[in-house]
Structure formats: C-alpha cells, structure tokens
Short mmCIF file of C-alpha atoms in Angstrom, two decimals:
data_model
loop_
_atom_site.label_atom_id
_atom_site.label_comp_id
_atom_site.label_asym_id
_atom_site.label_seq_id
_atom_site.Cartn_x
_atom_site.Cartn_y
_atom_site.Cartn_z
CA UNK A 1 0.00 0.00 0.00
CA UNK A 2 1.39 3.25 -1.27
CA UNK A 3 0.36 6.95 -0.22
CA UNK A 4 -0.36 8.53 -3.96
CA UNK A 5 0.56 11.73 -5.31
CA UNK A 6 -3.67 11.77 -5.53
CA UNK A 7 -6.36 10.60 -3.42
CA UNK A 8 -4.57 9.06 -0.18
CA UNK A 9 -3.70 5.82 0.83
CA UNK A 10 -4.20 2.64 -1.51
CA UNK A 11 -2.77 -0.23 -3.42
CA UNK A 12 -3.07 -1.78 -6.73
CA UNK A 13 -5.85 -3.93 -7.93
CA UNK A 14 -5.32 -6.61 -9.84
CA UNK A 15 -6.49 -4.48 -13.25
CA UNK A 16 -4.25 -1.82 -11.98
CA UNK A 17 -1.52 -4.80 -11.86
CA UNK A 18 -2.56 -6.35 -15.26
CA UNK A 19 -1.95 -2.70 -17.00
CA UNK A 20 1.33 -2.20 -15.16
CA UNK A 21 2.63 -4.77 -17.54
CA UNK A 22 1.62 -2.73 -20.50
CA UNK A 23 3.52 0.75 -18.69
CA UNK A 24 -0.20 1.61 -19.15
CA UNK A 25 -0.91 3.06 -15.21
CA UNK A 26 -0.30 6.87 -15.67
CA UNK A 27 0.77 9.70 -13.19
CA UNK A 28 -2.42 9.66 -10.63
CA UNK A 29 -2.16 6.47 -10.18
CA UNK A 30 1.57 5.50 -9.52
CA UNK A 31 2.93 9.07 -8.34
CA UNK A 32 4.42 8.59 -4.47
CA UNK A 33 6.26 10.81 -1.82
CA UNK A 34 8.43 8.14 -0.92
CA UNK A 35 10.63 5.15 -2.42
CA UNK A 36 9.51 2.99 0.61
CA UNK A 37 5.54 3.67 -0.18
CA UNK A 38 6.61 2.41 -3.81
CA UNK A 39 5.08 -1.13 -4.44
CA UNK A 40 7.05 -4.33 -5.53
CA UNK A 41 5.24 -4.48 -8.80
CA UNK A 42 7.64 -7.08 -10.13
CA UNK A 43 6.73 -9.09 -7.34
CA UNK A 44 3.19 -8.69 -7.71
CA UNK A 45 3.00 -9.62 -11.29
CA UNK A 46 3.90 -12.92 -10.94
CA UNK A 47 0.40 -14.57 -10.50
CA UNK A 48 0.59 -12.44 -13.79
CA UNK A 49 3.31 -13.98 -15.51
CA UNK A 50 2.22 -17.42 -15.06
CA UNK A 51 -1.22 -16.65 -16.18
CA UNK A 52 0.27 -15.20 -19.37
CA UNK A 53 2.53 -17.82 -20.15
CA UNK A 54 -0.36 -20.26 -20.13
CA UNK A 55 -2.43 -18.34 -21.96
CA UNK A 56 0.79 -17.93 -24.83
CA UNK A 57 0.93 -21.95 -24.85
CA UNK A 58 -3.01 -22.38 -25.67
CA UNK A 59 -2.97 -19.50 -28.60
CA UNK A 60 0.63 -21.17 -30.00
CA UNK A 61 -1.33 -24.59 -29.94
CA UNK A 62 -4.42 -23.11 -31.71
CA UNK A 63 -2.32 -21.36 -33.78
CA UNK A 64 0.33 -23.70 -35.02
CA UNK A 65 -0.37 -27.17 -33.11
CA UNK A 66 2.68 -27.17 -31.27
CA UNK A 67 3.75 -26.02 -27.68
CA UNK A 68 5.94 -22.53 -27.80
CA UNK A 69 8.51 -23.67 -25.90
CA UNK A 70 10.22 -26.99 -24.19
CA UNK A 71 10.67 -28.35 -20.63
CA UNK A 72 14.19 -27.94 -20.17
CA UNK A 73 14.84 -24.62 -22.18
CA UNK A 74 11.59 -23.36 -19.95
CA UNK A 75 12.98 -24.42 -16.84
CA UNK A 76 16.24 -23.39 -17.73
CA UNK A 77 14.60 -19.79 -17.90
CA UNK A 78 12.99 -19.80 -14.72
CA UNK A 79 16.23 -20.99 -13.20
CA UNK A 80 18.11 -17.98 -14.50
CA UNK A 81 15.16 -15.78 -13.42
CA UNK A 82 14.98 -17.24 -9.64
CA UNK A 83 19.17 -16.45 -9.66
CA UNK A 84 18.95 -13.08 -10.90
CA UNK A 85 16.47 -12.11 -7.94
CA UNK A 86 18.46 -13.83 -5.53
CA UNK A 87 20.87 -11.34 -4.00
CA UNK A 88 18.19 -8.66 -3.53
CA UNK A 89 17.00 -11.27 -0.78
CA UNK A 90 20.04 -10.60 0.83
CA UNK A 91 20.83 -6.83 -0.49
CA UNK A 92 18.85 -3.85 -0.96
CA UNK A 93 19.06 -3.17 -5.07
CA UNK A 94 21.98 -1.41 -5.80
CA UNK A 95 20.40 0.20 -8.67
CA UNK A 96 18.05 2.29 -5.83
CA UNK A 97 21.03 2.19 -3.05
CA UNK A 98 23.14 4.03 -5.51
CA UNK A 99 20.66 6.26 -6.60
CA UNK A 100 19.59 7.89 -3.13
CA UNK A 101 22.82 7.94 -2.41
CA UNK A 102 23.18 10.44 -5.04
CA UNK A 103 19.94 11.85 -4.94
CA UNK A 104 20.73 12.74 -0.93
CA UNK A 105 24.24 14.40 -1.26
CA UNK A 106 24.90 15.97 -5.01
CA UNK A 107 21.04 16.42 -6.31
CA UNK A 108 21.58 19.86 -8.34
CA UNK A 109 17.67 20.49 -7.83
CA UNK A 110 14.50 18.87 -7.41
CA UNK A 111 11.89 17.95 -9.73
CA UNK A 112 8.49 17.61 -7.71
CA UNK A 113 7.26 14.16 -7.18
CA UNK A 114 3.72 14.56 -7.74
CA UNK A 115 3.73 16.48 -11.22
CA UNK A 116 3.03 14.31 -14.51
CA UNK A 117 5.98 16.38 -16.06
CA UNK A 118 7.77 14.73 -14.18
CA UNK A 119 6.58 11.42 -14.73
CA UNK A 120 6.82 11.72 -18.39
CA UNK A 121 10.43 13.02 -17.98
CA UNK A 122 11.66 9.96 -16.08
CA UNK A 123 9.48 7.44 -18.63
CA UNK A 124 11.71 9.23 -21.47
CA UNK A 125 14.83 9.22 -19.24
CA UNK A 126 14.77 5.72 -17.57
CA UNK A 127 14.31 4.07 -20.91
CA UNK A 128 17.16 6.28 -22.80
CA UNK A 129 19.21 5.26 -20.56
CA UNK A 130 18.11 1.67 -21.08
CA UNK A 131 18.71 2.00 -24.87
CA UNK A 132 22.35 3.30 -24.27
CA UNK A 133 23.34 0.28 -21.33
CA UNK A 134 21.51 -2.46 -23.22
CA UNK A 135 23.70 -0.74 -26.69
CA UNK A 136 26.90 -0.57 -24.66
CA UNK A 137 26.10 -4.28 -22.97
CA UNK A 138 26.48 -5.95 -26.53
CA UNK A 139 29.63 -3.79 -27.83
CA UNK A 140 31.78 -4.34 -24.46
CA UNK A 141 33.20 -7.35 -23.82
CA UNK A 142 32.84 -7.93 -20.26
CA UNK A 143 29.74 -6.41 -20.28
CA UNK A 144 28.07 -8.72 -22.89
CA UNK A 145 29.20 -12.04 -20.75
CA UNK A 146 26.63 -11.24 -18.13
CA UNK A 147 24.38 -9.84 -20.60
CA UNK A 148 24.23 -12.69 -23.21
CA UNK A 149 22.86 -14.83 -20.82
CA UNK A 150 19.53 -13.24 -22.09
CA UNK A 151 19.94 -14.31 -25.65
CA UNK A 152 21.07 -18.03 -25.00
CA UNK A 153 17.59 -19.20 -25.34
CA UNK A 154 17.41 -20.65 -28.47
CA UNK A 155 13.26 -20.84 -28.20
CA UNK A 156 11.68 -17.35 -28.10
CA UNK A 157 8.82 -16.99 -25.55
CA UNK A 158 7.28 -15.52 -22.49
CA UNK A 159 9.87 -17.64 -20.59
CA UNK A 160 13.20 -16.23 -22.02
CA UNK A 161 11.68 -12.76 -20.62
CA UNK A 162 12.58 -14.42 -17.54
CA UNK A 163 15.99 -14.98 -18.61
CA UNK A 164 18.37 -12.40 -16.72
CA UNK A 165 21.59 -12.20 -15.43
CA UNK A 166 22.85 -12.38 -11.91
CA UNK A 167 25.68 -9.92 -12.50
CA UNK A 168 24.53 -7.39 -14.91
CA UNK A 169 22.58 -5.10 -12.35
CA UNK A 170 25.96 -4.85 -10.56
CA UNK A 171 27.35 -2.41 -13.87
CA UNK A 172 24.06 -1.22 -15.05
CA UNK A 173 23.21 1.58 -11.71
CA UNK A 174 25.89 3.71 -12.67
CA UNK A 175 24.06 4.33 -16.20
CA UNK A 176 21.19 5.45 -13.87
CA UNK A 177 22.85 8.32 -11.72
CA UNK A 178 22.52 11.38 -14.01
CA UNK A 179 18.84 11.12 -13.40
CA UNK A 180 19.45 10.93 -9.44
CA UNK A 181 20.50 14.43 -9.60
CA UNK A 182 17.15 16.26 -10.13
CA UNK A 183 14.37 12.90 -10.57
CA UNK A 184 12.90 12.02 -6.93
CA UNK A 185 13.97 8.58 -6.25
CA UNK A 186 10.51 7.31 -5.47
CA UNK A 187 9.57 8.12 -9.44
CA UNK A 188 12.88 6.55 -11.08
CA UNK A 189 11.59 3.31 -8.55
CA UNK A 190 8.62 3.31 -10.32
CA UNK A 191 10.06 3.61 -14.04
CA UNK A 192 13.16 1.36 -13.10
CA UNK A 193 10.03 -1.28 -12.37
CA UNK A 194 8.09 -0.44 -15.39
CA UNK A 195 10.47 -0.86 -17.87
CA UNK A 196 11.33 -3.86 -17.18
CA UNK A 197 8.23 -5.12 -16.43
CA UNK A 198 6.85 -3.57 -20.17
CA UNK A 199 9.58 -6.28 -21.88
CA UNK A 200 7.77 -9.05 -20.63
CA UNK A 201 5.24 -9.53 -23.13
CA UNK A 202 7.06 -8.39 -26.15
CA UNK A 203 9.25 -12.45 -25.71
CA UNK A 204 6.22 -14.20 -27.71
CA UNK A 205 5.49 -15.21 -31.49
CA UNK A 206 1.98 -15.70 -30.99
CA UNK A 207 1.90 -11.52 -31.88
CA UNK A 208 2.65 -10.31 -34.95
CA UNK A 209 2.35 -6.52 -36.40
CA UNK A 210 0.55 -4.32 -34.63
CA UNK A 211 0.32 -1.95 -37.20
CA UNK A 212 1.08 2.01 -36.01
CA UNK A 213 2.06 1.52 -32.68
CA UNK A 214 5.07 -0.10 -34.64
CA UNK A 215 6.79 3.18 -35.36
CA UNK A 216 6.44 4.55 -31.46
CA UNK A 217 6.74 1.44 -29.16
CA UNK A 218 9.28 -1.62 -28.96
CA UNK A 219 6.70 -4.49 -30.09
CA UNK A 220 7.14 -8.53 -29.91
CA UNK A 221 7.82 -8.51 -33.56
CA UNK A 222 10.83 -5.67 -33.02
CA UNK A 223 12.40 -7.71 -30.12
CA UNK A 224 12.17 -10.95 -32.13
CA UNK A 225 15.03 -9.38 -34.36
CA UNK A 226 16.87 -8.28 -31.28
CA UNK A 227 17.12 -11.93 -30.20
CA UNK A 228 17.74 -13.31 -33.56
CA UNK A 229 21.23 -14.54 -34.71
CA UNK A 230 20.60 -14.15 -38.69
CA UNK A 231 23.27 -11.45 -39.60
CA UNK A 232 20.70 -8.62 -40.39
CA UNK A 233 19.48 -9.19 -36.49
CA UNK A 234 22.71 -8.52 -35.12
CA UNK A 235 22.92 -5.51 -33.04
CA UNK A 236 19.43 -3.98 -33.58
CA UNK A 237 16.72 -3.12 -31.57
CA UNK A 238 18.00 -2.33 -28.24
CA UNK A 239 14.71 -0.65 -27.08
CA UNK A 240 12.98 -1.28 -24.07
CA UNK A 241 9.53 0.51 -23.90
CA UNK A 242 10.44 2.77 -27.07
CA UNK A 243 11.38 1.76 -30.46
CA UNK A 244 12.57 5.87 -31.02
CA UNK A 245 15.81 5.77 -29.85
CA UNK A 246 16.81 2.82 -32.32
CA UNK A 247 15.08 4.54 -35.37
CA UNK A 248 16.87 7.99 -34.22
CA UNK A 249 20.25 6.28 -33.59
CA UNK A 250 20.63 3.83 -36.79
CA UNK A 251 20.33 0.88 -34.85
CA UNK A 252 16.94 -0.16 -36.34
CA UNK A 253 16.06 -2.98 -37.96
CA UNK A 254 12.52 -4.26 -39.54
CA UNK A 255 11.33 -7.80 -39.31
CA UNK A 256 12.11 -9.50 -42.88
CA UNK A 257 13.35 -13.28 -42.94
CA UNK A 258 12.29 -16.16 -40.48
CA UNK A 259 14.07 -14.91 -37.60
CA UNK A 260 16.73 -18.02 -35.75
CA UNK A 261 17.22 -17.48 -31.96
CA UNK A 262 20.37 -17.62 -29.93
CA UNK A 263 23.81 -16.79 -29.73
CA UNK A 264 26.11 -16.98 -32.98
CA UNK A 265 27.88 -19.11 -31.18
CA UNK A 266 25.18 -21.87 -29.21
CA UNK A 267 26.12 -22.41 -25.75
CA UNK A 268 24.11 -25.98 -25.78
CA UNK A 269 23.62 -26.31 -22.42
CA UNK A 270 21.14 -25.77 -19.64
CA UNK A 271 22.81 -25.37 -16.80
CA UNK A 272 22.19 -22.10 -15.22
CA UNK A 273 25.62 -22.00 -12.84
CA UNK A 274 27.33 -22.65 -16.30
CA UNK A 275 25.68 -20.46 -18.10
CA UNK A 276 26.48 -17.49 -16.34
CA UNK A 277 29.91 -17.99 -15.81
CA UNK A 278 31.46 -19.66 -18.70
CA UNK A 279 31.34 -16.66 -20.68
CA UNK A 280 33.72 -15.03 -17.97
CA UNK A 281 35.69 -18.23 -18.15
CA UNK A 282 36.52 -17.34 -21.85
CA UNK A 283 37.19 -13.54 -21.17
CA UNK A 284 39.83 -15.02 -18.63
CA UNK A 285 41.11 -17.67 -21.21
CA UNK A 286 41.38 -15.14 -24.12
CA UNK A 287 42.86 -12.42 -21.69
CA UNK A 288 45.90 -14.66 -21.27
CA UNK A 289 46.01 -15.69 -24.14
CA UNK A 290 46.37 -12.62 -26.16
CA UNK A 291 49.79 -10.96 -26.50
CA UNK A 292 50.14 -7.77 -25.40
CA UNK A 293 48.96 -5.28 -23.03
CA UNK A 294 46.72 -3.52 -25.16
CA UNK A 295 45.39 -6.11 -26.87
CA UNK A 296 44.74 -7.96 -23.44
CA UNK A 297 42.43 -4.32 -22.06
CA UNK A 298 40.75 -4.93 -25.73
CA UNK A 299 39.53 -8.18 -25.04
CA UNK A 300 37.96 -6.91 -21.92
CA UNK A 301 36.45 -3.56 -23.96
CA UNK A 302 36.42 -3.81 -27.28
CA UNK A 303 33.23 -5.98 -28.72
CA UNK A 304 32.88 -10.08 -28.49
CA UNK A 305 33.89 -10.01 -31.92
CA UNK A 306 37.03 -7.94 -31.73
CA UNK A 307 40.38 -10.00 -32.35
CA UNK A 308 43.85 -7.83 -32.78
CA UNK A 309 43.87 -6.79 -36.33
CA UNK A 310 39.80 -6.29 -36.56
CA UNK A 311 37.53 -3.20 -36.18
CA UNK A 312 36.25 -2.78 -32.36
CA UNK A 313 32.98 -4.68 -33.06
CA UNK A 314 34.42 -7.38 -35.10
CA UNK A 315 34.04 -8.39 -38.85
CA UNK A 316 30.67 -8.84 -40.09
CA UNK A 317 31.59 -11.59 -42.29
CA UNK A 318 32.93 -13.62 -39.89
CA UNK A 319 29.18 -14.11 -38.11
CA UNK A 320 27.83 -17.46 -39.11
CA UNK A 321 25.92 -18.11 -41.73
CA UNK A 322 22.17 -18.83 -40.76
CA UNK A 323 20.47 -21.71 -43.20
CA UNK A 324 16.72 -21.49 -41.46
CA UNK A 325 17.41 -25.37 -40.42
CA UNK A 326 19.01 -25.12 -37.54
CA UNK A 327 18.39 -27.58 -34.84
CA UNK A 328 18.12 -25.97 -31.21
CA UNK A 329 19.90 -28.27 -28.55
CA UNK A 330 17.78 -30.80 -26.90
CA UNK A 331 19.03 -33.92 -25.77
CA UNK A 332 16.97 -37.06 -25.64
CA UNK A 333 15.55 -37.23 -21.88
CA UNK A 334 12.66 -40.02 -20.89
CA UNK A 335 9.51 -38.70 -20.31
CA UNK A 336 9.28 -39.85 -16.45
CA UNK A 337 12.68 -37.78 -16.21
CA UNK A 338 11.15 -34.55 -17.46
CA UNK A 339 8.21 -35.18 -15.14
CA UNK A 340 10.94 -35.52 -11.93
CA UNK A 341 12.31 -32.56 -13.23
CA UNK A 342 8.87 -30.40 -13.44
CA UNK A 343 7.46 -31.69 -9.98
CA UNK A 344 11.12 -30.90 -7.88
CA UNK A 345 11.18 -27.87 -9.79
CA UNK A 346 7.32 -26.63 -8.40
CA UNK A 347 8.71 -27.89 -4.93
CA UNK A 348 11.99 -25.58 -5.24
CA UNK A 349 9.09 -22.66 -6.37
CA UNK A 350 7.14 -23.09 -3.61
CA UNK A 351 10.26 -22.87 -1.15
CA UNK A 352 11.98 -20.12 -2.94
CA UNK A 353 8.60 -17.89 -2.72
CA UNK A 354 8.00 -18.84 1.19
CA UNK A 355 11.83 -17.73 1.62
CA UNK A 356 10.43 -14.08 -0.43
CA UNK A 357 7.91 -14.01 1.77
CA UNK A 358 9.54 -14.68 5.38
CA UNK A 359 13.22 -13.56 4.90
CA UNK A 360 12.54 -10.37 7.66
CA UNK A 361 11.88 -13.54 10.08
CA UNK A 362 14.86 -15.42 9.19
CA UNK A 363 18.30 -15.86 10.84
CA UNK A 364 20.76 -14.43 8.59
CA UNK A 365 22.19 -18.70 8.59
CA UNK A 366 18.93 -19.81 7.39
CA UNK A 367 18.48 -17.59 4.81
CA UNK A 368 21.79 -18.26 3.26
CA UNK A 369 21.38 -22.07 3.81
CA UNK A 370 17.98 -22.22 2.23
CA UNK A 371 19.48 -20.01 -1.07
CA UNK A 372 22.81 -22.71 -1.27
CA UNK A 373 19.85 -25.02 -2.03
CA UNK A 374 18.02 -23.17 -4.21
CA UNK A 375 21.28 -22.78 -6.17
CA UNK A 376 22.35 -26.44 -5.99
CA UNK A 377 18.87 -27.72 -6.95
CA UNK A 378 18.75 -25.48 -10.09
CA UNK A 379 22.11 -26.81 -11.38
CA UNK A 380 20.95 -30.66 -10.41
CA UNK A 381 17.96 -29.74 -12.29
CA UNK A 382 20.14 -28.49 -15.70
CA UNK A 383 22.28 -31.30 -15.71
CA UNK A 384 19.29 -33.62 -15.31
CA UNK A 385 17.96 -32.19 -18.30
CA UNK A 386 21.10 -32.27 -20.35
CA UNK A 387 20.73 -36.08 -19.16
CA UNK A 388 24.39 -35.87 -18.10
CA UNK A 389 26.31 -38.76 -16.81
CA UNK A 390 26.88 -37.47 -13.27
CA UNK A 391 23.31 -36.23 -12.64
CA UNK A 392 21.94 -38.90 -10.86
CA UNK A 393 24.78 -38.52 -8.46
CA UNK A 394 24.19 -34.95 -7.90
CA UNK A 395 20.60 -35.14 -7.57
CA UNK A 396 20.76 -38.26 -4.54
CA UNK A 397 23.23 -35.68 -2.79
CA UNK A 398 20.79 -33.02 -3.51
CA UNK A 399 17.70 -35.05 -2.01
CA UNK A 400 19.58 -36.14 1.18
CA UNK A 401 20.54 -32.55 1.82
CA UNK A 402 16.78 -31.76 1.69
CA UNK A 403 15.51 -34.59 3.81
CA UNK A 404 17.98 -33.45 6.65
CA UNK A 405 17.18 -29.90 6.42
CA UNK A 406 13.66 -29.95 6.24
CA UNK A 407 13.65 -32.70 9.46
CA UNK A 408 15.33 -30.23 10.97
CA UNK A 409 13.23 -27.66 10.40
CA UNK A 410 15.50 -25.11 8.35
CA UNK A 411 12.84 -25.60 5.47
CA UNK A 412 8.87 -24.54 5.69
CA UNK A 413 6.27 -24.87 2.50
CA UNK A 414 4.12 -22.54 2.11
CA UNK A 415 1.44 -25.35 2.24
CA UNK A 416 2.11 -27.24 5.61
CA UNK A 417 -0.04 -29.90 4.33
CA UNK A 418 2.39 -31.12 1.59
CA UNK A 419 5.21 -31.41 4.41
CA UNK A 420 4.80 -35.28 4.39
CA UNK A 421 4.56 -35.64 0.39
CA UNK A 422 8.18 -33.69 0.19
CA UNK A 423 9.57 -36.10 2.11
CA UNK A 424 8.71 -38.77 0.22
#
C-alpha cells in the first residue's frame, strides 16, 4: 500500500496490476512521496506472468499445433530468473542504493514528485538510458558475458523474458545516476520497475504486427530481431519501452526473414551456474592468451567479436551463416525424467517464494542455507535435463541434503499440508 501523489492511501488492484505490464498506469495512479511507499510491482506480477505464459501456450497450440517452448529450455529460464532475484533477498538493489545515495548528497535540484511532467520526464529518461546500457552491454566485452545470458535461449517466448543475469545489475546503476540528480527517487523506482516489467510480453510469437504503434513502441515482432542470430538481427533493436531511440540512432532494424534465436555461437547447455559464468571463463582464457597489453584491455572492452587486427565490433563476415534449419539443442531425456524434473522444480518454487515471503523472520544462517539449495537444486535440475552422466549422483546428494534440512526444520512450505509428500 502506497500513499499517492492523488487521493490518499491505496494499493493496486489486480487491473491496476494487469496494465502495469503494459507501462499503461499513468501519473495519478503510480505518483508517491516516498521510495519505501513504492510497491514491488515485479513481485506482484507474478500470479501475472504465469497466467500469461499459459495463456501464450493455448494460442501457439491453436495457432500452429505445437507447444511454444520446451521443458528444459523453460525451466532453464525460470532458473536464470529465480538467480537473478536472488541477491536482492540478501541486499537492498543497488540500482536504488546508488541512486539515493546520489539523490541525498549531489542532487543539483528537485523535480516535484507529484507532477506528470515529471513522470513523463523519467518514462523518457529511464528508458534512454536503457537504450544506451543495453547498446553498450552488446559492444563491451565484459559487459556482454553477463548480458548474453539473455539471448542463450534458443526458443523465443514468455519464458526467455525471464531470462536475466545475476551480474549485470551490478554495472548497469551507474548508467542510472545522471537522473538521481534532479528525478525524486521514489519516481525513477517506479520507471526502473516499469520498464522492465513492459519487456515481458514483447518475448512471444503468438503476436505479430501491430500496425502504427510499430513506429512509437518496442513491439514482440521488433524484439524478435533483437534476439535473432541471422546477420541482419545482429545488433538492432535495443529498445525497451520505445522503439525511437533505435530509429533515431541507426540501430533499427525491420522484421524480414524467419528470424533463428540464440547466440552466434550456441552455448548448448542448460545449466544455469554454467551459463552465467562460462562466458567469464573465456574472457579469462582469451585475456591470457592474447599478446600484449593492449590487446589484453581490448579483449575486456572492445566488442565479443574484436580480435587484434579487426575493427572494435568485429568483422561482419565472420558471423555465421544462418540456413533457417538449424536444430536448437535438446538432448533425448525419458519422459518420467522430465516429469521428476517439473514436480522438484514446483517444490523448489514453492520454497523459494515462502523464503520471499519470510526472509525479515529469518536468521541471517537460514536464509543463506535455504538459497545454497536453491542454487544447488537449479544446477541438479540443468544437468538432469542435459541427461548428463553425473546427474543422478548430484541429484541423490541433492535429495539427502533436503531430507535433513527440512527434518530439521530449516525448510517450511508454504502449504504445511504437503510437508509429508516432500519427504517422500
């Protein structure tokens, strides 16, 4: 419950909720005095999300008689999601710590909270600044390995949305502190939330034109070429509410032919630990590798492409060549495995949002136990669905960890009655 710029105390209804997702609640209704009267929006769209993501699997099966995504890619997603959200259960967001920080000691002047000036100022600003990080996050090196773990999906659908990176909030607050020194913190908390939440629903198929609001807005079938690996998709659309910034900056690109998903380079793997870490793994390799000192800092800042003797982004030709018959990864799993998979990944949900919801009650040992397991049960759960050899190994550690720490009480469901069926 938030005190509004307008009309006193209240909170947001679930069509209030539903239009957040669309950046479609204006100034009257999402104005506040204060960061901490600012809701979790994120956290309050998830009923949202999952309602969505249902609803994109019945239109793709009307629509094409198939599924729009797979088990393991899907819960290869949500694992990545559940990771990226997991130090704010420890930490404050840096993104807003940073910000007040500024806001409190260097502001230059102060923007009033409660006009719609100023609301429409920080829409335009927070998402500028989006255009420029996300630009700057696929032409740097080092920033690219935490960002590509976005792109690795090679399926395209409400659950790569979900896809983030653990690291890239920790060089992406800095982009943000311009704004801090006239914007009131508790309206860039409200944008910050918007934004992101806005790119949600654009990570689907199922939508295709949508006609005018093409030339103003970044739509599903815009993002589909930002996520595409055919050479014409490389480097476009880096938009996040608005399309304007790529149109006005050259970085623009219409959809045209049958758009392939991924990395240039596939990753095959769904292992979430690996996946955001390897690429920082290679940095390291190719850092060491490379002679000289200048070519070593170019490695770390020039673009994934760059290699001494080559332009800072790389050579264009040397991006492979995209056929249209590409064959994601997806190793051969049996169907009873898949289903293990599915039901120990609700349980791990169900745990991970109890831990959300009681972490003010916790010991500071508990909460850190409970998120070791979260993180070891997501990596059991990739390698289970990569069906590699060591798995099974993995996962009977995994399961006896459980059993002892939920005997001992360490663990709580947010449904006391399923306590006994966990244990079996």
């Amino acid at each position: 419950v938030g005190i509004g710029a307008v009309g006193g105390p209240r909170g947001t209804t679930p069509g209030q909720q539903l239009r957040v997702l669309f950046y479609a609640l204006p100034p009257g209704e999402s104005s506040f005095r204060t960061v901490e009267e600012v809701p979790d929006y994120v956290e309050k769209s998830i009923p949202f999300f999952i309602t969505f993501i249902a609803l994109e699997f019945a239109v793709s099966w009307i629509q094409k008689r198939k599924l729009s995504g797979r088990i393991n890619d899907g819960i290869s997603s949500l694992s990545l999601g559940i990771l990226s959200r997991l130090p704010d259960v420890l930490f404050r967001s840096v993104d807003l710590i940073s910000y007040i920080y500024v806001w409190n000691n260097y502001r230059l002047f102060e923007l009033p909270w409660d006009s719609p000036w100023t609301w429409y100022l920080t829409l335009l600003g927070v998402d500028f600044v989006y255009y420029c990080f996300h630009r700057i996050s696929h032409e740097v090196n080092i920033l690219w390995a935490a960002h590509q773990v976005h792109h690795s999906s090679e399926d395209y659908n409400l659950f790569t949305a979900l896809r983030q990176s653990v690291l890239q909030k920790y060089t992406s607050w800095m982009f943000n502190l311009p704004m801090a020194l006239f914007i009131p913190p508790s309206v860039f908390a409200v944008h910050l939330q918007f934004n992101l939440l806005y790119q949600f629903w654009i990570h689907t198929e199922v939508i295709t034109k949508l006609g005018p609001l093409e030339w103003i807005l970044n739509t599903p079938s815009h993002h589909r070429v930002h996520h595409g690996r055919n050479p014409y998709c490389i480097d476009k659309n880096y938009g996040g509410t608005l399309i304007i910034w790529d149109r006005i900056f050259g970085t623009f690109e219409a959809e045209d032919a049958k758009v392939v998903y991924g990395l240039t380079h596939p990753v095959n793997s769904f292992d979430p630990i690996m996946l955001q870490l390897r690429p920082l793994a290679h940095i390291w390799n190719t850092f060491w590798a490379t002679p000289g000192f200048c070519n070593k800092l170019s490695v770390i800042f020039k673009g994934p492409g760059w290699g001494p003797g080559k332009p800072r982004l790389g050579l264009p030709e040397e991006i492979p060549v995209v056929t249209g018959k590409e064959v994601p990864f997806n190793p051969i799993v049996p169907a009873y495995l898949n289903c293990y998979v599915v039901v120990h990944f609700a349980v791990i949900m169900d745990l991970y949002t109890e831990l959300l919801a009681t972490v003010t009650m916790l010991s500071q040992g508990t909460v850190l136990l409970r998120i070791a397991f979260i993180i070891l049960s997501l990596a059991s759960f990739g390698l289970l669905t990569e069906n590699k050899s060591k798995a099974g190994i993995l996962e009977i550690i995994r399961c006896l960890v459980f059993i002892g720490v939920y005997k001992l009480g360490y663990f709580r469901s947010q449904f006391p009655f399923l306590g006994y069926a966990y244990e079996v």
